[in-house]
XYZ file of C-alpha atoms in Angstrom:
733
model
C -18.771 138.422 -58.538
C -20.743 137.415 -55.506
C -24.155 138.989 -55.408
C -25.124 135.415 -55.036
C -26.414 132.522 -53.049
C -23.256 131.461 -51.272
C -24.110 127.793 -51.374
C -24.311 124.896 -53.747
C -27.885 124.182 -52.771
C -30.721 126.659 -52.540
C -33.367 125.883 -49.954
C -36.546 127.590 -48.795
C -36.028 128.622 -45.171
C -38.052 126.568 -42.707
C -38.238 128.101 -39.239
C -38.753 125.906 -36.201
C -39.450 127.372 -32.770
C -39.290 131.143 -32.544
C -36.011 131.212 -30.638
C -34.311 129.077 -33.309
C -36.204 130.015 -36.446
C -33.171 131.275 -38.302
C -30.542 128.815 -37.081
C -29.267 126.356 -39.675
C -27.174 123.582 -38.200
C -23.921 122.405 -39.736
C -25.483 119.006 -40.284
C -28.394 120.420 -42.270
C -26.000 122.505 -44.381
C -24.036 119.397 -45.254
C -27.274 117.548 -46.020
C -28.242 120.199 -48.547
C -24.884 119.770 -50.237
C -25.070 115.990 -50.350
C -25.323 114.947 -53.989
C -27.350 111.869 -53.083
C -30.070 114.135 -51.626
C -30.666 115.845 -54.969
C -33.768 115.197 -57.040
C -31.459 114.339 -59.966
C -28.192 113.202 -58.333
C -26.260 112.400 -61.511
C -27.270 115.606 -63.278
C -26.501 117.623 -60.157
C -23.078 116.011 -59.662
C -22.144 116.415 -63.320
C -23.128 120.059 -63.306
C -21.129 120.818 -60.163
C -18.124 119.092 -61.654
C -18.450 120.980 -64.936
C -18.621 124.398 -63.272
C -15.756 123.530 -60.938
C -13.494 122.241 -63.743
C -14.169 125.214 -66.024
C -13.725 127.769 -63.240
C -10.660 126.250 -61.616
C -9.116 125.618 -65.021
C -9.592 129.257 -65.981
C -8.140 130.320 -62.622
C -5.065 128.190 -63.308
C -4.585 129.888 -66.674
C -4.935 133.287 -65.011
C -2.358 132.408 -62.378
C 0.059 131.244 -65.049
C -0.134 134.722 -66.556
C 0.553 136.393 -63.227
C 4.109 137.692 -62.947
C 4.951 138.167 -59.247
C 7.548 140.751 -60.182
C 4.770 143.088 -61.255
C 3.755 143.519 -57.613
C 7.099 145.187 -56.907
C 6.147 148.022 -59.237
C 2.616 148.537 -57.916
C 2.356 151.802 -55.957
C 1.872 151.407 -52.181
C -1.524 153.098 -52.438
C -2.741 150.467 -54.900
C -1.485 147.662 -52.648
C -3.302 149.271 -49.725
C -6.488 149.408 -51.796
C -6.119 145.713 -52.769
C -5.481 144.692 -49.177
C -8.484 146.656 -47.961
C -10.687 145.116 -50.654
C -9.450 141.629 -49.716
C -10.438 142.158 -46.083
C -13.826 143.552 -47.067
C -14.474 140.716 -49.549
C -13.799 138.144 -46.824
C -16.151 140.069 -44.520
C -18.779 140.181 -47.267
C -18.537 136.415 -47.775
C -18.953 135.521 -44.110
C -21.681 138.134 -43.437
C -24.321 137.635 -46.149
C -27.478 139.729 -46.377
C -30.677 137.932 -45.424
C -33.706 139.679 -46.886
C -37.383 138.891 -47.304
C -37.086 138.374 -51.036
C -34.406 135.694 -51.232
C -35.268 132.032 -51.084
C -31.766 131.031 -50.020
C -31.267 130.815 -46.235
C -27.578 131.659 -46.801
C -28.551 135.047 -48.198
C -26.732 137.308 -50.643
C -23.048 138.080 -50.093
C -21.759 141.641 -50.342
C -18.330 140.845 -51.777
C -19.368 142.165 -55.206
C -19.081 145.689 -53.806
C -15.303 145.281 -53.665
C -14.467 142.569 -56.244
C -16.158 144.299 -59.181
C -14.226 147.588 -58.678
C -10.961 145.589 -58.677
C -12.020 144.022 -61.987
C -12.738 147.482 -63.435
C -9.630 149.127 -62.042
C -6.899 146.480 -62.215
C -8.275 143.696 -64.394
C -9.268 140.055 -64.250
C -6.119 138.642 -62.661
C -6.198 140.501 -59.307
C -10.006 140.287 -59.186
C -10.237 136.481 -59.444
C -7.165 135.914 -57.277
C -8.568 138.195 -54.574
C -11.934 136.434 -54.713
C -10.352 132.977 -54.706
C -8.386 133.814 -51.556
C -11.525 135.186 -49.886
C -13.553 132.079 -50.820
C -10.867 129.797 -49.435
C -10.654 131.744 -46.178
C -14.423 131.881 -45.678
C -14.666 128.157 -46.514
C -12.161 127.313 -43.802
C -13.707 129.684 -41.263
C -17.240 128.379 -41.845
C -16.133 124.763 -42.362
C -17.826 124.490 -45.715
C -17.562 121.250 -47.648
C -14.783 121.013 -50.242
C -17.372 120.477 -52.995
C -19.224 123.626 -52.021
C -16.046 125.722 -51.826
C -14.795 124.468 -55.187
C -18.145 125.095 -56.849
C -18.279 128.653 -55.491
C -14.709 129.176 -56.643
C -15.530 128.056 -60.168
C -18.767 130.052 -60.135
C -17.011 133.302 -59.205
C -14.156 132.851 -61.667
C -16.599 132.293 -64.539
C -18.653 135.285 -63.360
C -15.580 137.518 -63.376
C -14.604 136.240 -66.794
C -18.028 137.183 -68.169
C -17.608 140.757 -66.931
C -14.026 140.932 -68.216
C -15.115 139.771 -71.691
C -17.617 142.642 -71.915
C -15.009 145.175 -70.782
C -12.484 143.865 -73.291
C -15.057 144.043 -76.084
C -15.594 147.713 -75.143
C -11.842 148.373 -75.378
C -11.138 148.516 -71.638
C -8.377 146.090 -70.579
C -7.050 147.295 -67.222
C -4.100 145.535 -65.535
C -2.025 145.997 -62.393
C 0.541 147.922 -64.436
C -2.053 150.006 -66.262
C -5.149 150.559 -64.072
C -8.254 152.160 -65.541
C -10.331 154.893 -63.929
C -13.651 155.995 -65.491
C -13.481 159.669 -66.350
C -16.588 160.471 -68.411
C -20.257 159.559 -68.505
C -19.562 157.413 -71.572
C -17.319 155.246 -69.399
C -20.411 154.237 -67.437
C -21.796 152.299 -70.415
C -19.176 149.491 -70.413
C -19.414 149.405 -66.603
C -23.177 148.842 -66.768
C -22.800 146.177 -69.461
C -20.081 144.394 -67.491
C -22.229 144.497 -64.344
C -25.172 142.977 -66.222
C -22.919 140.224 -67.567
C -21.585 139.426 -64.094
C -25.046 139.471 -62.540
C -26.542 137.233 -65.234
C -23.674 134.737 -65.289
C -23.507 134.449 -61.518
C -27.225 133.890 -60.950
C -27.748 131.590 -63.912
C -24.954 129.342 -62.624
C -26.649 129.154 -59.218
C -30.216 128.776 -60.499
C -29.231 125.819 -62.665
C -27.536 124.154 -59.672
C -30.591 124.706 -57.498
C -32.942 123.446 -60.200
C -30.893 120.259 -60.580
C -30.880 119.712 -56.814
C -34.549 120.400 -56.141
C -35.952 119.093 -59.398
C -37.523 122.443 -60.209
C -37.447 124.576 -63.298
C -34.833 127.372 -63.252
C -37.479 129.812 -64.464
C -39.459 129.521 -61.234
C -36.350 130.109 -59.160
C -35.499 133.166 -61.216
C -39.033 134.502 -60.873
C -39.013 134.137 -57.092
C -35.449 135.260 -56.436
C -34.765 137.902 -59.078
C -36.362 140.972 -57.410
C -34.326 140.746 -54.228
C -31.122 139.756 -56.022
C -31.511 142.653 -58.441
C -32.193 145.192 -55.690
C -29.117 144.270 -53.656
C -26.881 143.882 -56.713
C -27.855 147.275 -58.123
C -26.674 148.897 -54.912
C -23.392 146.996 -55.042
C -22.612 147.496 -58.726
C -23.741 151.113 -58.512
C -20.995 151.885 -55.993
C -18.262 150.401 -58.189
C -17.231 153.595 -60.076
C -16.904 155.491 -56.784
C -14.803 152.715 -55.258
C -12.534 152.776 -58.327
C -11.994 156.517 -57.944
C -11.134 156.022 -54.260
C -8.714 153.207 -55.106
C -6.885 155.531 -57.492
C -6.911 158.795 -55.604
C -7.628 158.035 -51.918
C -6.987 154.307 -51.226
C -7.009 154.869 -47.486
C -10.709 155.845 -47.766
C -11.816 152.650 -49.543
C -12.769 151.193 -46.179
C -15.526 153.821 -45.879
C -17.495 152.073 -48.622
C -18.444 149.483 -46.030
C -20.872 152.038 -44.544
C -23.520 151.804 -47.309
C -23.108 148.021 -47.228
C -23.971 148.033 -43.545
C -27.026 150.144 -44.396
C -28.070 147.590 -47.025
C -27.635 144.765 -44.521
C -29.692 146.555 -41.858
C -32.416 147.441 -44.352
C -32.591 143.864 -45.609
C -32.728 142.564 -42.046
C -35.613 144.915 -41.227
C -37.382 143.810 -44.393
C -36.932 140.175 -43.437
C -38.258 140.724 -39.918
C -41.314 142.527 -41.296
C -41.893 139.786 -43.855
C -41.577 137.022 -41.275
C -43.979 138.764 -38.918
C -46.551 138.839 -41.720
C -45.988 135.251 -42.842
C -44.985 133.389 -39.693
C -46.563 132.473 -36.390
C -45.120 134.506 -33.506
C -45.399 131.721 -30.952
C -43.716 128.870 -32.839
C -41.848 130.562 -35.680
C -43.653 128.315 -38.164
C -45.300 129.565 -41.323
C -48.822 130.887 -40.809
C -51.946 130.274 -42.870
C -51.098 133.062 -45.341
C -47.682 131.580 -46.056
C -49.126 128.076 -46.326
C -51.597 129.217 -48.987
C -48.784 130.927 -50.908
C -46.419 127.944 -50.775
C -49.123 125.359 -51.448
C -50.340 127.279 -54.493
C -46.795 127.241 -55.897
C -46.408 123.545 -55.086
C -49.683 122.682 -56.833
C -48.606 124.635 -59.926
C -45.248 122.832 -59.922
C -47.001 119.494 -59.552
C -49.190 120.254 -62.564
C -46.093 121.136 -64.589
C -43.825 118.258 -63.558
C -46.401 115.550 -62.882
C -44.819 114.877 -59.471
C -47.389 114.754 -56.637
C -47.413 117.057 -53.630
C -49.289 116.465 -50.388
C -50.996 118.446 -47.649
C -51.358 117.116 -44.107
C -53.685 118.676 -41.534
C -52.813 117.754 -37.954
C -54.882 118.349 -34.846
C -53.544 117.596 -31.360
C -55.707 115.342 -29.228
C -56.438 116.446 -25.647
C -54.532 119.711 -26.003
C -57.431 121.704 -24.545
C -57.305 119.540 -21.438
C -53.590 120.254 -21.046
C -54.098 123.964 -21.635
C -56.937 124.171 -19.122
C -55.331 122.038 -16.426
C -51.772 123.342 -16.590
C -52.259 126.881 -17.848
C -51.636 129.030 -20.869
C -47.848 129.204 -20.472
C -47.484 125.428 -20.412
C -49.818 125.194 -23.411
C -47.588 127.612 -25.323
C -44.513 125.570 -24.388
C -46.254 122.428 -25.665
C -47.029 124.083 -28.995
C -43.418 125.226 -29.398
C -42.177 121.723 -28.632
C -44.615 120.211 -31.128
C -43.430 122.680 -33.788
C -39.824 121.637 -33.209
C -40.681 117.937 -33.378
C -42.698 118.249 -36.547
C -39.964 120.215 -38.280
C -37.285 117.787 -37.120
C -39.187 114.839 -38.570
C -39.337 116.325 -42.076
C -36.998 117.140 -44.935
C -35.633 120.687 -45.142
C -37.766 121.484 -48.188
C -41.043 120.496 -46.508
C -43.134 123.241 -44.913
C -44.723 123.151 -41.459
C -47.384 125.747 -40.652
C -49.445 126.565 -37.592
C -53.003 127.434 -38.529
C -54.037 128.491 -35.034
C -54.643 126.868 -31.669
C -53.529 123.241 -31.862
C -53.987 122.988 -35.637
C -50.917 122.422 -37.795
C -50.379 121.778 -41.494
C -47.538 120.094 -43.365
C -46.839 120.669 -47.039
C -44.738 118.049 -48.839
C -43.674 119.847 -51.998
C -42.662 116.577 -53.592
C -43.799 113.087 -52.663
C -43.589 109.868 -54.619
C -47.100 108.515 -53.966
C -49.722 107.905 -51.274
C -47.611 105.220 -49.607
C -44.668 107.612 -49.279
C -46.972 110.273 -47.826
C -48.280 107.753 -45.284
C -44.715 106.940 -44.251
C -44.148 110.617 -43.493
C -47.419 110.828 -41.544
C -46.445 107.814 -39.433
C -43.068 109.433 -38.779
C -44.833 112.591 -37.585
C -47.038 110.539 -35.278
C -44.003 108.797 -33.830
C -42.378 112.167 -33.153
C -45.465 113.279 -31.219
C -45.816 110.025 -29.290
C -42.654 110.630 -27.273
C -43.817 112.180 -23.954
C -42.974 115.832 -23.379
C -41.525 117.107 -20.133
C -42.242 120.766 -19.404
C -41.429 122.309 -16.032
C -41.069 118.824 -14.595
C -44.518 117.823 -15.828
C -44.797 114.797 -18.151
C -47.303 115.410 -20.932
C -48.593 112.792 -23.369
C -49.887 114.050 -26.697
C -51.257 112.394 -29.779
C -52.235 113.826 -33.121
C -54.857 113.069 -35.739
C -53.583 113.554 -39.274
C -55.542 113.913 -42.501
C -53.722 113.473 -45.822
C -54.686 114.669 -49.308
C -52.557 114.645 -52.462
C -52.319 116.533 -55.729
C -53.392 115.358 -58.268
C -54.996 112.260 -56.692
C -57.541 114.138 -54.585
C -57.531 117.754 -55.751
C -55.955 120.201 -58.181
C -56.612 123.469 -56.289
C -55.676 124.627 -52.801
C -59.169 125.136 -51.384
C -60.270 121.665 -52.456
C -57.007 120.110 -51.229
C -57.387 121.780 -47.817
C -61.017 120.724 -47.487
C -60.260 117.106 -48.320
C -57.293 116.934 -45.954
C -59.619 118.373 -43.306
C -62.224 115.685 -44.004
C -59.552 113.001 -43.693
C -58.364 114.517 -40.403
C -61.918 114.484 -39.061
C -62.205 110.777 -39.912
C -58.862 110.047 -38.235
C -60.026 111.807 -35.061
C -63.550 110.401 -35.123
C -62.452 106.802 -35.729
C -59.319 107.105 -33.552
C -57.094 105.738 -36.302
C -54.470 108.478 -36.057
C -53.889 108.852 -39.800
C -56.345 108.812 -42.681
C -55.921 109.470 -46.388
C -58.850 111.134 -48.123
C -61.202 108.727 -49.893
C -64.138 109.998 -51.899
C -66.125 106.854 -51.047
C -66.043 107.835 -47.374
C -66.940 111.462 -48.032
C -70.634 111.304 -48.758
C -70.913 115.077 -48.774
C -67.857 115.697 -50.974
C -69.752 116.687 -54.121
C -72.132 118.776 -52.058
C -69.259 120.514 -50.230
C -67.483 121.318 -53.471
C -70.727 122.658 -54.879
C -71.221 124.828 -51.797
C -67.694 126.250 -52.046
C -68.151 127.139 -55.692
C -71.703 128.395 -55.209
C -70.855 130.460 -52.139
C -68.044 132.206 -53.971
C -70.543 133.057 -56.734
C -73.135 134.130 -54.155
C -70.718 136.628 -52.627
C -69.789 138.013 -56.035
C -73.404 138.272 -57.244
C -74.994 139.615 -54.072
C -77.059 136.524 -53.230
C -76.422 136.865 -49.500
C -78.972 138.697 -47.379
C -79.303 139.561 -43.717
C -82.296 138.869 -41.522
C -82.561 140.941 -38.361
C -83.829 139.547 -35.062
C -84.798 142.281 -32.560
C -83.594 142.465 -28.951
C -85.449 144.267 -26.158
C -85.053 144.946 -22.460
C -86.948 142.559 -20.242
C -88.116 145.174 -17.757
C -89.110 148.218 -19.835
C -89.740 146.275 -23.049
C -87.635 148.759 -24.959
C -85.873 147.916 -28.249
C -82.091 147.837 -27.742
C -80.967 146.541 -31.123
C -81.023 143.634 -33.537
C -78.842 140.668 -34.393
C -77.940 140.225 -38.057
C -78.231 136.627 -39.284
C -76.907 135.757 -42.730
C -78.902 133.735 -45.261
C -78.027 132.612 -48.765
C -80.782 133.225 -51.307
C -79.868 130.499 -53.813
C -81.478 130.920 -57.270
C -82.452 127.223 -57.386
C -82.374 125.865 -53.839
C -84.059 128.865 -52.283
C -83.077 129.999 -48.800
C -79.980 128.048 -47.708
C -79.626 127.874 -43.912
C -76.294 129.048 -42.481
C -75.374 125.716 -40.909
C -74.986 124.347 -44.447
C -72.448 126.865 -45.714
C -70.683 128.619 -42.831
C -68.672 125.553 -41.665
C -67.606 125.007 -45.284
C -66.588 128.655 -45.574
C -64.431 128.337 -42.455
C -62.635 125.309 -43.849
C -62.216 126.510 -47.424
C -60.670 129.930 -46.836
C -63.814 131.845 -47.878
C -64.562 133.012 -44.336
C -62.804 136.348 -44.701
C -64.792 137.240 -47.822
C -68.027 136.048 -46.224
C -67.420 138.084 -43.061
C -66.530 141.170 -45.088
C -69.752 140.828 -47.088
C -71.901 140.377 -43.965
C -70.335 143.394 -42.253
C -70.767 145.470 -45.415
C -74.466 144.565 -45.644
C -75.016 145.275 -41.949
C -73.258 148.654 -41.988
C -75.076 149.713 -45.155
C -78.420 148.935 -43.476
C -77.348 150.742 -40.298
C -76.540 153.786 -42.421
C -80.027 153.679 -43.942
C -81.640 153.409 -40.511
C -79.568 156.327 -39.266
C -80.753 158.390 -42.233
C -84.348 157.615 -41.168
C -83.635 158.890 -37.670
C -83.272 155.499 -35.973
C -80.101 154.618 -34.039
C -80.256 150.831 -34.197
C -77.415 148.865 -32.588
C -76.610 145.779 -34.673
C -74.773 142.628 -33.606
C -72.878 140.599 -36.211
C -71.373 137.165 -35.650
C -67.721 136.726 -36.622
C -65.774 133.505 -36.977
C -62.879 132.501 -34.760
C -60.806 132.574 -37.950
C -61.596 136.274 -38.423
C -59.912 137.075 -35.136
C -56.477 135.996 -36.393
C -56.856 138.302 -39.394
C -54.751 141.302 -38.400
C -56.262 143.360 -41.221
C -59.842 143.008 -39.940
C -59.723 146.133 -37.761
C -58.370 148.331 -40.554
C -61.012 147.166 -43.016
C -63.749 147.659 -40.420
C -62.560 151.183 -39.606
C -62.767 152.121 -43.295
C -66.255 150.660 -43.687
C -67.582 152.421 -40.591
C -66.309 155.730 -41.934
C -67.669 155.026 -45.419
C -71.206 154.368 -44.140
C -71.102 157.054 -41.447
C -71.870 154.566 -38.663
C -70.819 155.133 -35.065
C -68.558 152.273 -33.926
C -70.541 152.035 -30.684
C -73.620 150.916 -32.660
C -71.841 147.793 -33.882
C -71.265 144.713 -31.741
C -69.251 141.715 -32.911
C -70.274 138.384 -31.412
C -67.677 135.665 -30.861
C -67.870 132.157 -29.442
C -65.511 130.165 -27.260
C -64.089 128.609 -30.417
C -61.748 131.583 -30.327
C -59.559 129.296 -28.220
C -58.979 127.094 -31.257
C -57.403 130.098 -32.955
C -54.134 131.761 -32.008
C -55.315 133.286 -28.718
C -52.502 135.828 -28.573
C -53.332 137.135 -32.044
C -57.071 137.007 -31.292
C -56.521 139.064 -28.160
C -54.627 141.695 -30.157
C -57.507 141.896 -32.645
C -60.148 142.104 -29.930
C -58.281 144.816 -28.035
C -57.928 146.810 -31.258
C -61.686 146.420 -31.863
C -62.383 147.615 -28.340
C -60.124 150.635 -28.855
C -62.003 151.336 -32.088
C -65.200 151.574 -30.017
C -66.880 148.408 -31.285
C -68.787 146.303 -28.748
C -67.744 142.696 -28.135
C -70.173 139.991 -27.085
C -69.508 136.384 -26.035
C -72.164 134.238 -27.713
C -73.574 130.878 -26.536
C -72.177 131.517 -23.066
C -72.275 128.637 -20.623
C -71.964 125.824 -23.154
C -68.215 125.191 -22.802
C -65.500 124.661 -20.234
C -63.581 127.698 -21.401
C -66.211 130.412 -20.963
C -64.945 131.706 -17.594
C -61.419 131.876 -18.960
C -62.638 133.964 -21.884
C -64.345 136.401 -19.530
C -61.072 136.811 -17.660
C -58.761 137.123 -20.673
C -60.738 138.832 -23.438
C -62.133 142.409 -23.550
C -65.807 141.477 -23.987
C -68.573 143.810 -22.820
C -71.553 141.441 -23.013
C -72.459 137.772 -22.683
C -75.360 135.965 -24.333
C -76.680 133.086 -22.236
C -77.227 130.116 -24.489
C -80.807 129.239 -25.423
C -80.377 125.697 -24.052
C -80.409 127.142 -20.517
C -83.018 129.815 -21.202
C -85.846 127.756 -22.619
C -85.462 125.041 -19.968
C -85.314 127.506 -17.065
C -89.102 127.339 -16.621
C -89.162 123.562 -16.196
C -85.671 122.759 -14.878
C -84.725 124.392 -11.543
C -81.029 123.702 -12.196
C -81.147 125.707 -15.415
C -82.872 128.578 -13.619
C -80.034 128.538 -11.085
C -77.485 128.592 -13.947
C -79.135 131.611 -15.586
C -79.366 133.456 -12.263
C -75.749 132.661 -11.369
C -74.350 133.638 -14.763
C -76.303 136.895 -14.690
C -75.082 137.857 -11.219
C -71.488 136.956 -12.102
C -71.586 138.969 -15.331
C -73.053 142.014 -13.578
C -70.322 141.869 -10.926
C -67.804 141.962 -13.792
C -69.553 144.969 -15.335
C -70.971 143.026 -18.285
C -74.395 143.201 -19.935
C -76.436 139.984 -20.180
C -78.629 138.906 -23.097
C -80.912 135.861 -22.910
C -81.346 133.969 -26.182
C -84.230 131.868 -27.412
C -87.222 133.108 -25.406
C -90.296 131.567 -27.019
C -93.103 131.938 -24.439
C -94.586 134.612 -22.187
C -93.834 132.454 -19.143
C -90.141 132.278 -20.039
C -90.066 136.037 -20.692
C -91.424 136.788 -17.245
C -89.115 134.320 -15.490
C -85.955 135.513 -17.227
C -86.986 139.106 -16.449
C -87.225 138.243 -12.766
C -83.631 136.940 -12.915
C -82.466 140.453 -13.890
C -81.125 139.741 -17.360
C -80.684 143.015 -19.216
C -82.250 142.103 -22.569
C -83.566 139.187 -24.567
C -84.353 137.929 -28.041
C -86.368 135.054 -29.422
C -89.459 134.104 -31.342
C -91.712 135.370 -28.581
C -90.519 138.873 -29.385
C -90.021 138.513 -33.123
C -88.602 136.131 -35.658
C -85.703 137.239 -37.881
C -86.982 139.864 -40.358
C -85.876 140.912 -43.789
C -84.441 144.430 -43.947
C -87.648 146.130 -45.163
C -89.799 144.287 -42.633
C -87.320 145.031 -39.852
C -87.395 148.709 -40.833
C -91.192 148.850 -40.480
C -91.089 146.880 -37.208
C -88.454 149.173 -35.737
C -90.119 152.357 -37.023
C -93.323 151.519 -35.167
C -91.346 151.232 -31.940
C -88.505 153.740 -32.253
C -89.809 156.771 -34.146
C -91.354 159.647 -32.144
C -94.954 159.176 -31.074
C -94.824 155.404 -31.200
C -94.793 153.300 -27.990
C -91.380 151.754 -27.278
C -92.499 148.190 -27.941
C -95.632 146.135 -28.200
C -96.328 143.552 -25.567
C -94.141 140.469 -25.867
C -95.654 137.959 -28.187
C -97.202 140.443 -30.587
C -96.728 139.270 -34.156
C -94.052 141.072 -36.151
C -94.879 142.968 -39.290
C -94.752 140.555 -42.239
C -92.550 138.008 -40.482
C -90.109 135.961 -42.499
C -91.157 132.342 -42.528
C -88.004 130.287 -42.074
C -87.779 126.681 -41.081
C -88.060 126.644 -37.266
C -85.041 124.372 -36.957
C -82.897 126.980 -38.646
C -83.913 130.099 -36.736
C -84.261 128.275 -33.460
C -80.514 127.689 -33.573
C -78.909 130.311 -35.784
C -75.350 129.573 -36.814
C -72.558 132.134 -36.461
C -71.721 134.114 -39.550
């Protein structure tokens, strides 16, 4: 019975470029069925031979019992039903169902829908003969290897025999001469038991083959594959009694049972598309960060169980930003697709390639012999990238920096493994060596980084994070227009930990989403309290470039705004040009959804990078913040004054607000005001304040009867004393 993987070898699907993500070449199919490619070649070959010999031997015995003269006495309607089932079984074999829950790229065949009713109605002989003919035909049509066809033949014969044994034990022994038709509810019991026997026998035979090929435990395969297999098989086996009734009483209508099978196929296809959209990168068809975390976690668990190492590579393209800027976004996308294809082509089918965003890629080797073997793979990847690309007649040279970390040599958990591969990649890029394997002796901050990851996770859980609020005011009327929320970590031992010590680690370790959620929650809760006091205080919160590729960010933010009763217009999210290192298409979708939600969008540190003008053109921002490096030098450097003036005029022509950062003196305040910036922030106005202090400071200036703002330079109420180096250059959170 064929609710099965129609292949000798199971393999996790590995998409390449989007246009070819689901295409499996004939060569790769043969490679997966090559005994020498198995993790345990002798065990795999012996098992295939055993199943084939037992199944084909049983088929021979069945054929010996078949009397051709019996066919002359079979009613024409029964022959029509058998012929129809044969055609539909062949169709089911060559058109498998590909769903999101099956690990086999060959999918689940639908032939069970028609073979199992033949077994129930006319017995084992016609059922296995019909299936054997269908397997042979599909093998020839699809040019399957002889070993694969013979294994599938033996597999299906043994599966049918398991179902027949259960039926016989229940006293049902149908034959061509004496067909059986279920007539009562009690007849459903042996049908259910026979279906369970067929399902179990069929999948166990395949799982053992896959385990022998991939060197995995059958239990893991069953755990991953069982839900989808069971769902599809229930639909197929559930139709069997109805098909039997049609075979007996209306054989010409048996063909109509293909309709629900088409529905199953369409539903599974829709499920697969939805799953791939959630777990794969739209541009390249590669796995995304979410899928990488899932697969790497499984690989690490398998490594702990088997003792066989696995490896994670992080790869960053050198000079990609130059290519993207000089030749345009479309050429950059074409380069990324070409790189995805090359990386995938240089690896084994079971290895995983993921795109993390921008020009960042990751490679997961589920099994690797040792560090030397991992280095060989890394060198092969470099060689694949070294061949010049030609896109639209333009020759493009690319190189990549690769960082390598292994389990268990360097880590035993995903976050640590990722961080150490990232450190190795940084060394490869910094020292221009191309490939580096993580070494603790070269990672002076390793223990500190691991401590920060662990401590930050605890800080989020225990509420050790706090926000300090730095006010913003208009330069002309000196009116308060809002505050910027800056995150700090109140460590129980180390005291106040500056953000530049933990935010970069959070971005690399996968904690950024939780950190951002916590910061937004704290900010919205405080905004709700200010609203209750009668103060509408706009608040700006920094978000990471990694947050912008989180498609669930907008939904979570919408819920939190509603929960705290905060108007979306009071919240502004600040981003930096590092958004270009993320998936820009996904980031744009997120930003447009935030804009539609009513949240303001501000481009922070504007003017410090080559990509700022491009961001203004492509992203739906409503405000720019001129970087402090231009602002504080504007008084003494005429060129910087010209930059501030020019950026302000350009932004105003585009309909954008302008905020000047880092004003520390009265002279700078007056000068920047004369350049027509809309608002400003800095120590001259106020240092970042704790929530209670910020509340008092704002109340004096916003509540009725109080002047809008004191003269610039007036000391804030109970200012927070932070290290000047920290607050002078706050880090995004």
